[in-house]
Short mmCIF file of C-alpha atoms and ligand atoms in Angstrom, two decimals:
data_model
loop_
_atom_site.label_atom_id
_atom_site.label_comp_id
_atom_site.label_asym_id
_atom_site.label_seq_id
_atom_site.Cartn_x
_atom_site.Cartn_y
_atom_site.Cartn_z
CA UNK A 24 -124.25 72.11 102.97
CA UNK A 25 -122.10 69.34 103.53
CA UNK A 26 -120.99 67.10 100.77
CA UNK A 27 -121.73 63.30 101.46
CA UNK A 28 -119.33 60.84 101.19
CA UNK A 29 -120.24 57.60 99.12
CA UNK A 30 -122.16 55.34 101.57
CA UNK A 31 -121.72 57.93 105.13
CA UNK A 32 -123.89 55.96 107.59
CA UNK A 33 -125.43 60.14 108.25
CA UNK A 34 -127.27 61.85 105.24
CA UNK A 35 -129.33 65.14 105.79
CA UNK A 36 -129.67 65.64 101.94
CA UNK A 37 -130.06 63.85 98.31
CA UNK A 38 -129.11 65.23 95.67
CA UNK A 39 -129.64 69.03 97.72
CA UNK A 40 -132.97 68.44 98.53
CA UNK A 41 -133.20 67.71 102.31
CA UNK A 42 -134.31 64.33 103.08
CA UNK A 43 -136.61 65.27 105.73
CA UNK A 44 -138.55 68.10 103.27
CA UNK A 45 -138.63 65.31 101.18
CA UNK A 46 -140.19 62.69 103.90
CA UNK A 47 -142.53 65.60 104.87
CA UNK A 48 -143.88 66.34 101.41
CA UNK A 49 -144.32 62.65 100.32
CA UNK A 50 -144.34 60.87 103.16
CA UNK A 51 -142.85 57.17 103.65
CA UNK A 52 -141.76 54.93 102.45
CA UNK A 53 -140.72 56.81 99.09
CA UNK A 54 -138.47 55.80 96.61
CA UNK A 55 -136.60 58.57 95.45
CA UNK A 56 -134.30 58.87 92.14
CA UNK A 57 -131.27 61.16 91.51
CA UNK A 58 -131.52 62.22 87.48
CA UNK A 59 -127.95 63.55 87.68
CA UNK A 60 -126.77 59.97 88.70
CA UNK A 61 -128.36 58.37 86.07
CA UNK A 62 -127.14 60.68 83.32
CA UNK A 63 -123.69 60.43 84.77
CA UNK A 64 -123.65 56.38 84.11
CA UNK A 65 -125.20 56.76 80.30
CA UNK A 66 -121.85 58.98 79.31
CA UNK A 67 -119.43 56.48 81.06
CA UNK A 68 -121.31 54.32 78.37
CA UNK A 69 -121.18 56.33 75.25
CA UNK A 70 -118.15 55.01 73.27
CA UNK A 71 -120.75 51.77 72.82
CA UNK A 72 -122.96 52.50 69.39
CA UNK A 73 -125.93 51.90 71.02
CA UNK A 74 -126.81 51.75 75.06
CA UNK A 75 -130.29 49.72 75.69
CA UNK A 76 -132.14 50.63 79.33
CA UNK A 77 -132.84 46.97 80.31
CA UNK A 78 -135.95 48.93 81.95
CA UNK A 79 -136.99 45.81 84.04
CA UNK A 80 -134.34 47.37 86.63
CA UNK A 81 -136.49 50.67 86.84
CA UNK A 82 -139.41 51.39 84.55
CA UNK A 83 -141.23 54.41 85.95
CA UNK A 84 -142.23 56.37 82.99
CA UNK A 85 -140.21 59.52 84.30
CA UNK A 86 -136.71 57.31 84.33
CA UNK A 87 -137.66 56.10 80.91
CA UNK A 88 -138.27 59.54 79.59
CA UNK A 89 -134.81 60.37 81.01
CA UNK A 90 -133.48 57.62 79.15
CA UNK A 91 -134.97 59.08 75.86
CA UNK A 92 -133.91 62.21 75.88
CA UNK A 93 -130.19 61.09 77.02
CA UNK A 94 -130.39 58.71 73.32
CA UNK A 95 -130.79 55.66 75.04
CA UNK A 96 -133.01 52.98 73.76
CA UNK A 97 -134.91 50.00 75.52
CA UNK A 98 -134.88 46.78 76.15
CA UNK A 99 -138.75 45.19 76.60
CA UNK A 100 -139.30 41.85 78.57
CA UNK A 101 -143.12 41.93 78.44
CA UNK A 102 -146.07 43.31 76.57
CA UNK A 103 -146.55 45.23 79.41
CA UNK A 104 -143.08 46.88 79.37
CA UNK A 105 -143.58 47.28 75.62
CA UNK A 106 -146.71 49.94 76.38
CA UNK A 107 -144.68 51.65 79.12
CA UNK A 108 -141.73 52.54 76.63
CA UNK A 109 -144.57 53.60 74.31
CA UNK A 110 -146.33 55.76 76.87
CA UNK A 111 -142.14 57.44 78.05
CA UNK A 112 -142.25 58.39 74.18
CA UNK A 113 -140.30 55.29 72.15
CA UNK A 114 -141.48 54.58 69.24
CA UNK A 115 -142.31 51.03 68.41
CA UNK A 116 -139.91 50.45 65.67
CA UNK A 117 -136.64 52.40 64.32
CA UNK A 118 -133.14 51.99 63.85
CA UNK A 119 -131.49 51.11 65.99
CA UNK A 120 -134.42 49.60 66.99
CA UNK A 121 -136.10 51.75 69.87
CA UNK A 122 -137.80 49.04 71.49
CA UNK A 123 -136.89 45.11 71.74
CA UNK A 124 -138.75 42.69 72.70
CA UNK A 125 -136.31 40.04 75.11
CA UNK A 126 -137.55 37.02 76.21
CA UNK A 127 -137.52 32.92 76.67
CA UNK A 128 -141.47 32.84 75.89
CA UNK A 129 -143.84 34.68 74.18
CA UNK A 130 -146.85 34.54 76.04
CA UNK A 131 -150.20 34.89 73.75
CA UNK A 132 -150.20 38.28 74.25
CA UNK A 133 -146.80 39.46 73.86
CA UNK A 134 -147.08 37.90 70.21
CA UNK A 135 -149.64 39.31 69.34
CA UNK A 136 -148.33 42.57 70.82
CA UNK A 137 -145.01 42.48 68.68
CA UNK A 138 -146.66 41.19 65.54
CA UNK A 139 -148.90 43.93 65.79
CA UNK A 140 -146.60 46.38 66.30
CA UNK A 141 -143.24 44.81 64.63
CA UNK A 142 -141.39 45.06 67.71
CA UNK A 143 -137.97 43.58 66.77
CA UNK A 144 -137.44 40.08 69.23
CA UNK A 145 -134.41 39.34 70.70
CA UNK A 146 -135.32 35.08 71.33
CA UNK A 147 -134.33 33.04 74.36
CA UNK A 148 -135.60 29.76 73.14
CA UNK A 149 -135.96 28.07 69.51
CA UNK A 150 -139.83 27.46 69.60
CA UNK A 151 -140.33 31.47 69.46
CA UNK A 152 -138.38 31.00 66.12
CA UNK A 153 -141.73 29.33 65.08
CA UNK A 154 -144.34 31.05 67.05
CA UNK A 155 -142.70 34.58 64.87
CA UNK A 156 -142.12 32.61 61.91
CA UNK A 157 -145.34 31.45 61.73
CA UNK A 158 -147.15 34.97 62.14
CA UNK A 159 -144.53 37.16 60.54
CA UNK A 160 -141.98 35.38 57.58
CA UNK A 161 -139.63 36.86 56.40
CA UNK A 162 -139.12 38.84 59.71
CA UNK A 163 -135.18 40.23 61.35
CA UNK A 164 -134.70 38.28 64.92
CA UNK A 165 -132.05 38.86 67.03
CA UNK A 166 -131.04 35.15 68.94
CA UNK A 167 -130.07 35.26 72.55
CA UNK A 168 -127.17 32.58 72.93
CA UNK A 169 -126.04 31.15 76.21
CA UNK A 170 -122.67 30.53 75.98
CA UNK A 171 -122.67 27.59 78.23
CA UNK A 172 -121.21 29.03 80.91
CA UNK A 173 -122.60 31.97 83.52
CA UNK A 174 -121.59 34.47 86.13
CA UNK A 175 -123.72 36.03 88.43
CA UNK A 176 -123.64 37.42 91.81
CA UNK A 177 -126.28 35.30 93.31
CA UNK A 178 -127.42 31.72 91.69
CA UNK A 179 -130.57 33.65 91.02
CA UNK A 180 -129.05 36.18 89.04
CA UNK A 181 -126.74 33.88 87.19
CA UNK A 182 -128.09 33.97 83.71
CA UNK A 183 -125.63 31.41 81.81
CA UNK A 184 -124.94 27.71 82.18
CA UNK A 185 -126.98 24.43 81.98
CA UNK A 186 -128.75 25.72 84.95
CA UNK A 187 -129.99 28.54 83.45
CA UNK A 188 -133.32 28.94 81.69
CA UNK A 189 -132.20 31.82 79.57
CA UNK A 190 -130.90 31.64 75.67
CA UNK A 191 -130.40 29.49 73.11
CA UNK A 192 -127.86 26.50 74.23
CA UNK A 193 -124.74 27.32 72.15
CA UNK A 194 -124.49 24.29 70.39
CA UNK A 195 -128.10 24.54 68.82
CA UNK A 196 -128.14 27.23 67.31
CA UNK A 197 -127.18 25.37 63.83
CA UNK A 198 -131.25 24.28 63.94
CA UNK A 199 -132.34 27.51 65.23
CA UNK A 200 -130.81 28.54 61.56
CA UNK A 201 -132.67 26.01 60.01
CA UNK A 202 -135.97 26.97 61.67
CA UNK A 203 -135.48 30.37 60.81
CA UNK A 204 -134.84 29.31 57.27
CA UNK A 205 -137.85 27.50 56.75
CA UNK A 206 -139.30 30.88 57.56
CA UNK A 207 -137.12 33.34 55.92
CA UNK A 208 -136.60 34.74 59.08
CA UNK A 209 -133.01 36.77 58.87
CA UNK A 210 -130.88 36.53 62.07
CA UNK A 211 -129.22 40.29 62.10
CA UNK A 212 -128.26 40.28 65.30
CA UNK A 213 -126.68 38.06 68.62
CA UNK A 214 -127.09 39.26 72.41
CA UNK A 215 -125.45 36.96 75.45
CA UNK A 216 -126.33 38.25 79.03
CA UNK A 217 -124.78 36.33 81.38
CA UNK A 218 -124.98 37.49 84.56
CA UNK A 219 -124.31 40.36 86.92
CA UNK A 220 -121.26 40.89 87.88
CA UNK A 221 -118.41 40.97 85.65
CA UNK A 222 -114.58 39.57 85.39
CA UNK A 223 -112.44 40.48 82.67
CA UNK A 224 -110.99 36.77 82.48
CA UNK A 225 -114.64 35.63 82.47
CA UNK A 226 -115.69 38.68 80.06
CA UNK A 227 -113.06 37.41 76.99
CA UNK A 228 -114.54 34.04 76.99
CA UNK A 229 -117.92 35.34 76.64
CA UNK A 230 -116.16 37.88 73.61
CA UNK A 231 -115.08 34.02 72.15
CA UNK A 232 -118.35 32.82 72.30
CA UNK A 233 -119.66 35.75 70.76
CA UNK A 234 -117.47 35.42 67.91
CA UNK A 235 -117.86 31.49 66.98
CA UNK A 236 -121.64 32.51 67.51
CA UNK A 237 -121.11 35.02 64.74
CA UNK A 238 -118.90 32.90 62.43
CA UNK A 239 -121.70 30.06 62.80
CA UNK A 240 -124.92 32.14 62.09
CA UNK A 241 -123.06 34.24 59.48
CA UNK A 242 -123.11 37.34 57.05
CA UNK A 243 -126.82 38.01 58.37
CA UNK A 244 -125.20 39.35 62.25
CA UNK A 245 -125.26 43.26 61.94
CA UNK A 246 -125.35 43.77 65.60
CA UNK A 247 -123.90 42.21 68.74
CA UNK A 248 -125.26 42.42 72.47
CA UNK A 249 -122.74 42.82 75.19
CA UNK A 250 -126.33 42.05 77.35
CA UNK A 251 -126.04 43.48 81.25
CA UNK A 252 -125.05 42.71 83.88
CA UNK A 253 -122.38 45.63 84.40
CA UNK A 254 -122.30 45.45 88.32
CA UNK A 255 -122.52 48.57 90.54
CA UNK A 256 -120.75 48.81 93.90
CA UNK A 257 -123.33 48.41 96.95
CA UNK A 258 -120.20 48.12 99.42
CA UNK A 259 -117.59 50.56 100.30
CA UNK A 260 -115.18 48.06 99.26
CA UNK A 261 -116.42 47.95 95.80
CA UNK A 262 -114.87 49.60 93.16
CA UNK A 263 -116.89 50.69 89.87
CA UNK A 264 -115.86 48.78 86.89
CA UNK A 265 -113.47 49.52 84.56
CA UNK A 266 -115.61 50.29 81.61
CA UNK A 267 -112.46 51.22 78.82
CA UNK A 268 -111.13 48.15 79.45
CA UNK A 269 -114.63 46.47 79.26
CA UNK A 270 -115.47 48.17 76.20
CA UNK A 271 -112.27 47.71 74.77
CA UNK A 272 -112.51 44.06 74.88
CA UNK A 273 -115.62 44.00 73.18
CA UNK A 274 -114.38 46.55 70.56
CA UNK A 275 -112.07 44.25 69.69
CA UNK A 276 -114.05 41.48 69.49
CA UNK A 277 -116.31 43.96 67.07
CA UNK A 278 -113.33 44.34 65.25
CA UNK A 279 -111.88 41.31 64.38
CA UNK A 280 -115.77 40.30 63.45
CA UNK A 281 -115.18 43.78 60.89
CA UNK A 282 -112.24 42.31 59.10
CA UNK A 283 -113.65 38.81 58.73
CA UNK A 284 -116.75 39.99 56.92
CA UNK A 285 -116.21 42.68 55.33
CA UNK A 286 -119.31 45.04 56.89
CA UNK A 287 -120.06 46.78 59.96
CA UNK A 288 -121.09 45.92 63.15
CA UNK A 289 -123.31 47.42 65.80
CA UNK A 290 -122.05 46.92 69.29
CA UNK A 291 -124.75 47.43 71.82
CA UNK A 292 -125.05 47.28 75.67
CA UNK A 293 -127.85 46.71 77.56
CA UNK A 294 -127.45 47.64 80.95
CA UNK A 295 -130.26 47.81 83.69
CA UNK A 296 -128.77 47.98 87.42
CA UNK A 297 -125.93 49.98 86.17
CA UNK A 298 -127.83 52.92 85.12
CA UNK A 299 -130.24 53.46 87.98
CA UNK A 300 -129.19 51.60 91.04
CA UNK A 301 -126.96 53.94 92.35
CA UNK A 302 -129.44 57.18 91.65
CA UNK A 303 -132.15 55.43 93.85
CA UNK A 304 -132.86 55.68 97.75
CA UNK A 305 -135.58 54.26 99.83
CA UNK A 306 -136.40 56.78 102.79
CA UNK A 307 -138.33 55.02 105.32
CA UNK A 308 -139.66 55.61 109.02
CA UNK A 309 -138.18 54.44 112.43
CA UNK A 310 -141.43 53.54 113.98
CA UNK A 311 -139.93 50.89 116.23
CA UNK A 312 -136.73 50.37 118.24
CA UNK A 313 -136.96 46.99 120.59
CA UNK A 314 -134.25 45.13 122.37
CA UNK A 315 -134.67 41.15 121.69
CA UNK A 316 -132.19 39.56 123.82
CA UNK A 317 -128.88 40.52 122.56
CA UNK A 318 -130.38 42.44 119.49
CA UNK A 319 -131.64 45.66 119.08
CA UNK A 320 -133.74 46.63 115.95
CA UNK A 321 -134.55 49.58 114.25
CA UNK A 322 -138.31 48.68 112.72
CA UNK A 323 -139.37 50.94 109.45
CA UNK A 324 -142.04 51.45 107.56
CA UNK A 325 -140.81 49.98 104.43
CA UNK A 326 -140.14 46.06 103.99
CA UNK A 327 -140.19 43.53 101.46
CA UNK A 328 -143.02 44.55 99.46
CA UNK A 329 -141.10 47.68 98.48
CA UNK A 330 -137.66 46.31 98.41
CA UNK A 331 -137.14 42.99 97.82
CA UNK A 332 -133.30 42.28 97.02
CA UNK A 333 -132.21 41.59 100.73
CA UNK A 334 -134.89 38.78 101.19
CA UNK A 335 -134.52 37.51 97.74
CA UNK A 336 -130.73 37.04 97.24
CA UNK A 337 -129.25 38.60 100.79
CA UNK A 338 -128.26 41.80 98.59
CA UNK A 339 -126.36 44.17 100.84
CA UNK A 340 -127.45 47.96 100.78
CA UNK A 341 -125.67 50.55 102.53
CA UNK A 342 -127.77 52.11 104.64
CA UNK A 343 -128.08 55.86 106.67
CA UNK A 344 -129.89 57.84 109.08
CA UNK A 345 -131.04 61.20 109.24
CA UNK A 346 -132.08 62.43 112.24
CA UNK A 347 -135.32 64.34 111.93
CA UNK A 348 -134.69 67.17 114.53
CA UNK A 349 -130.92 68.34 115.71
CA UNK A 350 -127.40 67.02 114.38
CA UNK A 351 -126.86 63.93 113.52
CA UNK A 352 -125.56 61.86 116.62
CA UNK A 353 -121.96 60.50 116.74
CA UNK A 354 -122.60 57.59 118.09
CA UNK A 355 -123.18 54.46 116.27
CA UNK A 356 -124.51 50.71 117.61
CA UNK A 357 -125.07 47.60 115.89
CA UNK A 358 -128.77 47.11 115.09
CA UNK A 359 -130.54 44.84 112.83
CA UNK A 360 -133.20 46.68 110.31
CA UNK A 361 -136.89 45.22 109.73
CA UNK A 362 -139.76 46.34 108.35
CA UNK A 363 -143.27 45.86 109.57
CA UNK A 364 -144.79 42.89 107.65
CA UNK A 365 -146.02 40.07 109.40
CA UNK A 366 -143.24 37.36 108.14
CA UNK A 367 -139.69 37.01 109.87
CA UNK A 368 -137.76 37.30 106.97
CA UNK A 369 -138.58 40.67 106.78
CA UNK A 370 -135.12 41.98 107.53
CA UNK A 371 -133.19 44.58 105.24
CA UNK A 372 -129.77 43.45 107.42
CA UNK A 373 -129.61 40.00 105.83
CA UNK A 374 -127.37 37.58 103.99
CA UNK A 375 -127.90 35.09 101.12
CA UNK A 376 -129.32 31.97 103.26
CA UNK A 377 -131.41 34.41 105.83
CA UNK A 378 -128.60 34.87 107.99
CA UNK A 379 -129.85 38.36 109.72
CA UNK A 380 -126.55 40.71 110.12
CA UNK A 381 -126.70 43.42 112.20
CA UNK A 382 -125.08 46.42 110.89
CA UNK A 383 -123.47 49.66 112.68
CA UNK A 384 -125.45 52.90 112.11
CA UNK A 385 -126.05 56.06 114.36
CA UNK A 386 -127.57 56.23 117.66
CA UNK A 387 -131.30 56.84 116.44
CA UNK A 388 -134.83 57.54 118.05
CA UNK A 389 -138.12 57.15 116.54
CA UNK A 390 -139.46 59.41 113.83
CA UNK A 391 -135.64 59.42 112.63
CA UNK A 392 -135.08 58.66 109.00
CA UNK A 393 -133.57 55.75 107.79
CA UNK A 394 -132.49 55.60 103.98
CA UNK A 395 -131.84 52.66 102.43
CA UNK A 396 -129.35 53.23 99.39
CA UNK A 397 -128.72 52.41 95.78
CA UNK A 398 -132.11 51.22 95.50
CA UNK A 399 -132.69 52.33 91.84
CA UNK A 400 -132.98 49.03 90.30
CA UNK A 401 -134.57 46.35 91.22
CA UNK A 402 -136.70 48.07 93.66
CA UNK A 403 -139.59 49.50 93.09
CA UNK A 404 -140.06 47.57 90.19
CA UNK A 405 -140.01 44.16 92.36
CA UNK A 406 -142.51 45.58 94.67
CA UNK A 407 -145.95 43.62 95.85
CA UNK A 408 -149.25 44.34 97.99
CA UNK A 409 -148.12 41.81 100.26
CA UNK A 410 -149.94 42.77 103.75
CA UNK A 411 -152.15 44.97 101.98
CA UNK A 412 -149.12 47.04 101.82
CA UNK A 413 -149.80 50.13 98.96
CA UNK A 414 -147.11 50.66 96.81
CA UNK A 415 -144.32 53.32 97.94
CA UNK A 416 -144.70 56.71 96.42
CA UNK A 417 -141.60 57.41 93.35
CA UNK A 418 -139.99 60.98 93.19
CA UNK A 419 -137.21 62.16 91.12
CA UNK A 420 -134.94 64.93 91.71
CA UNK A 421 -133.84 66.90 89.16
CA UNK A 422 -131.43 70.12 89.39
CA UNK A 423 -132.38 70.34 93.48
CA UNK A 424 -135.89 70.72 92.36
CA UNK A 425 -137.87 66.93 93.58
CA UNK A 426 -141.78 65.99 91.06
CA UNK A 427 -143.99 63.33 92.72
CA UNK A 428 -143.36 60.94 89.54
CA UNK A 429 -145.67 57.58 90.91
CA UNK A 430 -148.08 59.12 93.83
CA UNK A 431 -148.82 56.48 97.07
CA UNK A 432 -150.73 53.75 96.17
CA UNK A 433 -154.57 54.30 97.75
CA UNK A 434 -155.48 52.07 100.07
CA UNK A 435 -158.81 51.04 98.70
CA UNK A 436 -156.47 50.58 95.11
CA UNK A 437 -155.09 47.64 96.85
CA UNK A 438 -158.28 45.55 96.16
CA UNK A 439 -160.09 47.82 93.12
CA UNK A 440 -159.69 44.80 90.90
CA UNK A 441 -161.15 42.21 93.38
CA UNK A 442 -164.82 41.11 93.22
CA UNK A 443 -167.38 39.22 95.87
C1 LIG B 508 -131.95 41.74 83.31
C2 LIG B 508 -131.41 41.91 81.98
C3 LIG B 508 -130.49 42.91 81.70
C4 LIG B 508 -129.97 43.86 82.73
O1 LIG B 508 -129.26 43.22 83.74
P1 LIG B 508 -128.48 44.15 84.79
O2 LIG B 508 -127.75 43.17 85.64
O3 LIG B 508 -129.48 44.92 85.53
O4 LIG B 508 -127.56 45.01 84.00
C5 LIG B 508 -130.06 43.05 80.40
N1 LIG B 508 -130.50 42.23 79.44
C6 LIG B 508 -131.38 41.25 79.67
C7 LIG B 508 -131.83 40.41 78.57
C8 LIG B 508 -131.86 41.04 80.95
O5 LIG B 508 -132.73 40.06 81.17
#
């Protein structure tokens, strides 16, 4: 068996299961996890007290279970994401607390949800100081603070700044205190997220922020939130990140905050693409290979209704082909990769702005495989029926052995809920 390299533009296996016993068994597309991968990232987390599974990046109950069993808790964004963590095993409350409820709104039912169940809320915005306060005095919030400032890799992913809609603007959180006063609500903890992606000049000023954040709100703050936004390399010029050095900054932070008052604190992390991307690939079809003028494109069976990070913020994804019969061919050519829906910017070769790319991968024929990589987060998860497209089937491998974990969409599923 040969051992990949990171990114080869060939693969014949993942994670030792050959991908075309695995295209055979499930079909395509199918999104398919590596369990090893993911437990690999938690321990390059574990000197941080606590590690949250911002599960938004990858919720399928199997990766969740994962998750459990490595230690790691969850972060909820929705009532809907509350029940999932629920049905992978978590228990609603605990300490630290299994389950927490992030979020700029509650909507009517996510309130009720975490009343119900006394999910502990992490708040975006000072009117859900009220909407708990109201229903649950004398509750423990966590306050999500933008710092003011953001860093992301894409505008859409840049979660700090006046242009963001996440957190509590820095410089009110003296009447989110007040609010929560009038309730007896107890601020125990503070979470920033900023962004994904991650530099270490960037990363101290948010460890400043943190700190005045703490000094302001007070005794109350058991617990800071490093938030996400660890980034994971997609290129094969990307380098993984320096997590000592990340952590150590933080620590530090946590330790000054020790010495000032006296008590403890919990440092968590809350990481979502940095657990699961890199376990995930996308194996799809060739079903089409067409000259258009200059361009020749390789046409799959999976688009933008199973993977929607090119189209969305021209996210780059390394990409390989395994042949389905014979060696794989030395040759390479530049082709541009689509999928079949009925919209042009259906291209997995794109930039930020549309700008289609082609990109140089093996001489191919149809049938071949193609696999779209580190596709763990913010895949599936981001998925639609657009076309009347069923959602992709999930497997995960675990020691060589693959389990059907989400089975192919029906057809007729597509439209169960409609009525005439
Ligand atoms: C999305 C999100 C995360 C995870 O972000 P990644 O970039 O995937 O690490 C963590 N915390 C919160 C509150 C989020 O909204």
């Amino acid at each position: 068996m040969t051992i990949q390299t990171k990114f080869a533009i060939t693969r014949s296996e993942i994670a030792g299961v050959p991908v075309a016993e695995l295209a055979e068994q499930y079909g395509t597309p199918t999104f398919v996890y590596d369990a090893e991968i993911i437990r690999q990232r938690i321990e390059q987390l574990r000197s941080f007290d606590v590690i949250r599974y911002a599960q938004k990046a990858n919720s399928n109950l199997s990766v969740l279970k994962l998750m459990r069993e490595q230690g790691v808790v969850v972060d909820a964004v929705s009532a809907g994401e509350i029940l999932r963590a629920e049905a992978a095993g978590y228990q609603a409350t605990g300490e630290p607390h299994s389950i927490v409820y992030t979020a700029d709104i509650f909507d009517r039912v996510s309130l009720d949800m975490v009343c119900e169940k006394h999910i502990h809320c992490n708040v975006g915005s000072p009117d859900m100081i009220d909407q708990i306060g109201q229903r649950m005095p004398g509750s423990e919030i966590t306050l999500r603070i933008n710092p003011g400032f953001g860093h992301g890799h894409s505008q859409k992913t840049n979660t700090g700044g006046p242009q963001s809609k996440h957190g509590i603007w820095h410089d009110q959180l003296e009447d989110c205190l007040q609010r929560a006063d009038h309730f007896g609500v107890q601020v125990t903890g503070l979470h920033m997220h900023i962004g994904s992606g991650t530099d270490f000049e960037h990363l101290s000023q948010v460890c400043d922020a943190m700190k005045a954040a703490v000094q302001t709100v007070g005794r109350t703050v058991k617990v800071i939130s490093a938030g996400g936004g660890l980034p994971t390399p997609y290129k094969a010029q990307d380098s993984h990140l320096d997590i000592p050095r990340y952590f150590e900054l933080w620590d530090a932070t946590r330790r000054e905050l020790q010495e000032e008052f006296g008590h403890a604190f919990q440092l968590e992390i809350e990481p979502g693409r940095f657990l699961t991307a890199e376990s995930g690939y996308l194996i799809s079809e060739i079903r089409a290979i067409k000259q258009m003028g200059e361009n020749l494109f390789y046409l799959v069976d999976a688009g933008f209704n199973n993977l929607a990070r090119p189209i969305m913020y021209g996210a780059y994804h390394p990409m390989s082909i395994c042949h389905r019969e014979g060696a794989a061919s030395e040759r390479t050519q530049n082709v541009i990769v689509g999928g079949p829906l009925c919209e042009s910017g259906d291209i997995f070769t794109q930039q930020e702005g549309g700008f289609v790319e082609a990109r140089e991968l093996p001489v191919a024929g149809i049938g071949d495989y193609l696999i779209i990589e580190c596709a763990g987060a913010y895949g599936f998860v981001m998925a639609s029926n657009y076309n009347s497209k069923p959602f992709a089937a999930e497997v995960l491998v675990d020691s060589g052995q693959s389990k059907l974990v989400r089975r192919r969409q029906e057809l007729a599923d597509i439209f169960a809920d409609e009525q005439v």
